[in-house]
CSV table of N, CA and C in Angstrom, one decimal:
chain,number,residue,atom,x,y,z
E,24,UNK,N,0.8,-1.3,-0.1
E,24,UNK,CA,-0.2,0.1,0.1
E,24,UNK,C,0.9,1.5,-0.1
E,25,UNK,N,0.6,2.0,-1.1
E,25,UNK,CA,1.6,3.4,-1.0
E,25,UNK,C,0.8,4.6,-0.2
E,26,UNK,N,1.6,5.3,0.5
E,26,UNK,CA,1.1,6.4,1.4
E,26,UNK,C,1.3,7.7,0.6
E,27,UNK,N,0.7,8.6,0.7
E,27,UNK,CA,0.8,9.9,0.2
E,27,UNK,C,1.8,10.7,1.1
E,28,UNK,N,3.1,11.0,0.4
E,28,UNK,CA,3.9,11.7,1.0
E,28,UNK,C,4.2,12.9,0.3
E,29,UNK,N,4.7,13.8,1.2
E,29,UNK,CA,5.2,15.5,0.7
E,29,UNK,C,6.5,15.7,1.1
E,30,UNK,N,7.3,16.5,0.2
E,30,UNK,CA,8.6,16.9,0.7
E,30,UNK,C,8.4,18.2,1.5
E,31,UNK,N,9.6,18.2,2.4
E,31,UNK,CA,9.9,19.4,3.0
E,31,UNK,C,11.3,19.7,2.8
E,32,UNK,N,11.7,21.1,2.6
E,32,UNK,CA,13.0,21.6,2.5
E,32,UNK,C,13.1,22.4,3.8
E,33,UNK,N,14.4,21.7,4.5
E,33,UNK,CA,14.6,22.3,5.9
E,33,UNK,C,15.7,22.9,5.9
E,34,UNK,N,15.9,24.1,6.2
E,34,UNK,CA,17.1,25.1,6.4
E,34,UNK,C,17.5,25.3,7.6
E,35,UNK,N,18.8,24.9,7.7
E,35,UNK,CA,19.3,24.8,9.1
E,35,UNK,C,20.7,25.7,9.1
E,36,UNK,N,21.3,25.8,10.5
E,36,UNK,CA,22.4,26.5,10.7
E,36,UNK,C,23.5,25.9,10.8
E,37,UNK,N,23.4,24.6,11.3
E,37,UNK,CA,24.5,23.8,11.7
E,37,UNK,C,24.2,22.3,11.2
E,38,UNK,N,25.4,21.7,10.6
E,38,UNK,CA,25.2,20.3,9.9
E,38,UNK,C,25.3,19.2,10.6
E,39,UNK,N,25.8,19.6,12.1
E,39,UNK,CA,25.8,18.7,12.9
E,39,UNK,C,24.6,18.1,13.5
E,40,UNK,N,23.4,18.9,13.4
E,40,UNK,CA,22.2,18.4,13.9
E,40,UNK,C,21.6,17.7,13.1
E,41,UNK,N,21.8,17.0,12.1
E,41,UNK,CA,21.2,16.4,11.2
E,41,UNK,C,20.5,15.1,11.6
E,42,UNK,N,21.3,14.4,12.5
E,42,UNK,CA,20.8,13.2,13.1
E,42,UNK,C,19.4,13.4,13.6
E,43,UNK,N,19.1,14.4,14.3
E,43,UNK,CA,18.0,14.7,15.0
E,43,UNK,C,16.8,14.9,13.9
E,44,UNK,N,16.9,15.3,12.7
E,44,UNK,CA,15.9,15.4,11.6
E,44,UNK,C,15.4,13.8,11.1
E,45,UNK,N,16.3,13.0,11.4
E,45,UNK,CA,16.1,11.7,10.7
E,45,UNK,C,14.9,11.0,11.7
E,46,UNK,N,14.6,11.4,12.8
E,46,UNK,CA,13.6,10.9,13.6
E,46,UNK,C,12.3,11.3,13.0
E,47,UNK,N,12.0,12.5,12.3
E,47,UNK,CA,10.8,12.8,11.9
E,47,UNK,C,10.2,12.7,10.7
E,48,UNK,N,11.4,12.0,9.8
E,48,UNK,CA,10.9,11.8,8.4
E,48,UNK,C,12.2,11.1,7.6
E,49,UNK,N,11.8,10.6,6.4
E,49,UNK,CA,13.1,10.1,5.6
E,49,UNK,C,13.8,11.2,4.8
E,50,UNK,N,15.1,11.1,5.3
E,50,UNK,CA,15.9,12.3,4.4
E,50,UNK,C,16.5,11.9,3.2
E,51,UNK,N,16.4,12.5,2.1
E,51,UNK,CA,16.7,12.0,1.0
E,51,UNK,C,17.9,12.6,0.3
E,52,UNK,N,18.0,14.0,0.7
E,52,UNK,CA,19.2,14.8,0.2
E,52,UNK,C,19.7,15.9,1.3
E,53,UNK,N,21.0,15.8,1.7
E,53,UNK,CA,21.5,17.1,2.3
E,53,UNK,C,22.6,17.7,1.7
E,54,UNK,N,22.6,19.3,1.8
E,54,UNK,CA,23.5,19.9,1.2
E,54,UNK,C,24.3,20.6,2.3
E,55,UNK,N,25.6,20.4,2.2
E,55,UNK,CA,26.4,20.8,3.5
E,55,UNK,C,26.7,22.3,3.3
E,56,UNK,N,26.9,22.3,1.9
E,56,UNK,CA,27.5,24.0,1.6
E,56,UNK,C,26.2,25.3,1.7
E,57,UNK,N,25.1,24.6,1.3
E,57,UNK,CA,24.0,25.6,1.3
E,57,UNK,C,23.1,25.2,2.6
E,58,UNK,N,23.5,24.3,3.3
E,58,UNK,CA,22.9,23.9,4.6
E,58,UNK,C,21.4,23.8,4.6
E,59,UNK,N,21.0,22.9,3.9
E,59,UNK,CA,19.6,22.5,3.9
E,59,UNK,C,19.3,21.0,3.7
E,60,UNK,N,18.2,20.6,3.9
E,60,UNK,CA,18.0,19.0,3.7
E,60,UNK,C,16.6,19.0,3.1
E,61,UNK,N,16.5,17.7,2.2
E,61,UNK,CA,15.1,17.5,1.6
E,61,UNK,C,14.7,16.1,2.3
E,62,UNK,N,13.5,16.3,2.9
E,62,UNK,CA,12.9,15.0,3.3
E,62,UNK,C,11.4,14.8,3.2
E,63,UNK,N,11.3,13.7,3.3
E,63,UNK,CA,9.7,13.3,3.0
E,63,UNK,C,9.0,12.8,4.0
E,64,UNK,N,7.6,13.3,4.4
E,64,UNK,CA,6.9,13.2,5.4
E,64,UNK,C,5.6,12.8,5.1
E,65,UNK,N,4.8,11.8,5.5
E,65,UNK,CA,3.3,11.7,5.1
E,65,UNK,C,2.5,12.9,5.3
E,66,UNK,N,1.7,12.8,4.4
E,66,UNK,CA,0.8,14.3,4.2
E,66,UNK,C,-0.1,14.3,5.4
E,67,UNK,N,-0.7,13.2,6.1
E,67,UNK,CA,-1.4,13.4,7.4
E,67,UNK,C,-0.7,14.2,8.4
E,68,UNK,N,0.6,13.9,8.4
E,68,UNK,CA,1.3,14.3,9.6
E,68,UNK,C,2.3,15.8,9.3
E,69,UNK,N,2.1,16.3,8.2
E,69,UNK,CA,3.0,17.1,7.7
E,69,UNK,C,2.8,18.5,8.6
E,70,UNK,N,1.8,19.1,9.1
E,70,UNK,CA,1.8,20.2,9.9
E,70,UNK,C,2.5,20.0,11.2
E,71,UNK,N,2.2,18.8,12.0
E,71,UNK,CA,2.7,18.5,13.5
E,71,UNK,C,4.2,18.4,13.1
E,72,UNK,N,4.8,17.7,12.1
E,72,UNK,CA,6.3,17.6,11.9
E,72,UNK,C,6.8,19.0,11.6
E,73,UNK,N,6.2,19.8,10.8
E,73,UNK,CA,6.7,21.2,10.7
E,73,UNK,C,6.7,22.1,11.8
E,74,UNK,N,5.9,21.9,12.7
E,74,UNK,CA,5.6,22.7,14.0
E,74,UNK,C,7.0,22.3,14.9
E,75,UNK,N,7.1,20.8,15.0
E,75,UNK,CA,8.1,20.2,15.5
E,75,UNK,C,9.7,20.8,15.2
E,76,UNK,N,9.8,20.7,13.7
E,76,UNK,CA,10.9,21.3,13.1
E,76,UNK,C,11.2,22.7,13.7
E,77,UNK,N,10.2,23.5,13.5
E,77,UNK,CA,10.4,25.0,14.0
E,77,UNK,C,11.0,25.2,15.2
E,78,UNK,N,10.5,24.3,16.3
E,78,UNK,CA,10.8,24.3,17.7
E,78,UNK,C,12.6,24.1,18.0
E,79,UNK,N,13.0,23.7,17.0
E,79,UNK,CA,14.5,23.1,17.3
E,79,UNK,C,15.3,24.6,16.8
E,80,UNK,N,16.1,24.8,17.7
E,80,UNK,CA,16.8,26.3,17.7
E,80,UNK,C,17.7,26.4,16.5
E,81,UNK,N,18.3,25.3,15.9
E,81,UNK,CA,19.4,25.5,14.8
E,81,UNK,C,18.4,25.5,13.7
E,82,UNK,N,17.1,25.3,13.2
E,82,UNK,CA,16.5,25.3,12.1
E,82,UNK,C,16.0,26.7,12.0
E,83,UNK,N,16.3,27.4,10.8
E,83,UNK,CA,15.7,28.7,10.5
E,83,UNK,C,14.4,28.8,9.5
E,84,UNK,N,14.3,27.8,8.8
E,84,UNK,CA,13.1,27.9,7.8
E,84,UNK,C,12.8,26.7,7.3
E,85,UNK,N,11.4,26.4,7.2
E,85,UNK,CA,10.9,25.1,6.5
E,85,UNK,C,9.8,25.4,5.4
E,86,UNK,N,10.3,24.8,4.2
E,86,UNK,CA,9.4,25.1,3.1
E,86,UNK,C,8.8,23.6,2.7
E,87,UNK,N,7.6,23.9,2.2
E,87,UNK,CA,6.9,22.8,1.6
E,87,UNK,C,7.0,22.4,0.2
E,88,UNK,N,7.1,21.4,-0.2
E,88,UNK,CA,6.9,21.0,-1.6
E,88,UNK,C,5.7,21.1,-2.1
E,89,UNK,N,5.1,21.5,-3.2
E,89,UNK,CA,3.9,21.5,-3.7
E,89,UNK,C,3.9,20.4,-4.9
E,90,UNK,N,4.7,19.5,-5.1
E,90,UNK,CA,4.4,18.6,-6.0
E,90,UNK,C,3.3,17.7,-6.2
E,91,UNK,N,3.0,17.3,-5.0
E,91,UNK,CA,1.7,16.5,-5.2
E,91,UNK,C,0.6,17.2,-5.7
E,92,UNK,N,0.4,18.3,-5.6
E,92,UNK,CA,-0.6,19.3,-6.1
E,92,UNK,C,-0.6,19.8,-7.5
E,93,UNK,N,0.6,19.6,-8.1
E,93,UNK,CA,0.6,20.1,-9.5
E,93,UNK,C,-0.2,19.0,-10.5
E,94,UNK,N,-1.0,19.4,-11.4
E,94,UNK,CA,-1.4,18.5,-12.3
E,94,UNK,C,-0.5,18.0,-13.2
E,95,UNK,N,-0.5,16.7,-13.7
E,95,UNK,CA,0.4,16.0,-14.7
E,95,UNK,C,-0.1,15.7,-15.9
E,96,UNK,N,-1.7,15.4,-15.7
E,96,UNK,CA,-2.3,15.4,-16.9
E,96,UNK,C,-2.8,16.4,-17.7
E,97,UNK,N,-2.2,16.5,-19.0
E,97,UNK,CA,-2.3,17.6,-20.0
E,97,UNK,C,-3.4,17.3,-20.9
E,98,UNK,N,-3.8,18.4,-21.4
E,98,UNK,CA,-5.4,18.2,-22.4
E,98,UNK,C,-4.6,18.9,-23.6
E,99,UNK,N,-5.0,18.1,-24.6
E,99,UNK,CA,-4.8,19.0,-26.1
E,99,UNK,C,-3.3,18.7,-26.3
E,100,UNK,N,-2.5,17.5,-25.9
E,100,UNK,CA,-1.1,17.5,-26.1
E,100,UNK,C,-0.9,17.0,-27.3
E,101,UNK,N,-0.5,17.5,-28.3
E,101,UNK,CA,-0.3,17.4,-30.0
E,101,UNK,C,1.1,16.6,-30.0
E,102,UNK,N,1.4,15.7,-30.5
E,102,UNK,CA,2.8,15.3,-30.4
E,102,UNK,C,3.3,15.7,-31.8
E,103,UNK,N,4.8,15.8,-31.7
E,103,UNK,CA,5.5,16.5,-33.0
E,103,UNK,C,5.4,15.2,-34.0
E,104,UNK,N,5.1,15.7,-35.4
E,104,UNK,CA,5.0,14.9,-36.6
E,104,UNK,C,6.2,14.1,-36.7
E,105,UNK,N,7.2,14.9,-36.8
E,105,UNK,CA,8.7,14.5,-37.1
E,105,UNK,C,9.1,13.3,-35.9
E,106,UNK,N,8.7,13.6,-34.7
E,106,UNK,CA,8.9,12.3,-34.0
E,106,UNK,C,8.2,11.0,-34.2
E,107,UNK,N,6.8,11.5,-34.4
E,107,UNK,CA,6.3,10.1,-34.8
E,107,UNK,C,6.8,9.4,-36.1
E,108,UNK,N,7.0,10.2,-36.9
E,108,UNK,CA,7.9,9.6,-38.1
E,108,UNK,C,9.1,8.6,-37.7
E,109,UNK,N,9.9,9.2,-36.7
E,109,UNK,CA,11.2,8.6,-36.3
E,109,UNK,C,10.7,7.3,-35.6
E,110,UNK,N,9.7,7.5,-34.9
E,110,UNK,CA,9.2,6.1,-33.9
E,110,UNK,C,8.6,5.3,-35.0
E,111,UNK,N,8.0,5.5,-36.1
E,111,UNK,CA,7.5,4.3,-36.9
E,111,UNK,C,8.8,3.9,-37.7
E,112,UNK,N,10.0,4.6,-38.0
E,112,UNK,CA,11.1,4.2,-38.7
E,112,UNK,C,11.9,3.2,-37.8
E,113,UNK,N,11.9,3.2,-36.4
E,113,UNK,CA,12.5,2.5,-35.4
E,113,UNK,C,13.9,3.1,-35.2
E,114,UNK,N,13.7,4.5,-35.3
E,114,UNK,CA,15.3,5.1,-35.0
E,114,UNK,C,15.3,5.5,-33.6
């Protein structure tokens, strides 16, 4: 069963506190130079996790990812005729 998850971008001041972030969600990427981490959290718990993150003194900002809310189904998408010809030729 798949759960609906949403990404959080967490901006912090010190990289030594990354271990504390692992308790709240799944960390996918951490940038030591720009001092941010990308983590995924279930959508049901996102508000509570965001509040917990902002309570930490080393966290400066938390941004949400809006990828789950962006439509990916397009209407009237016309394929390029040159590409269709190439696909038929087997190139």
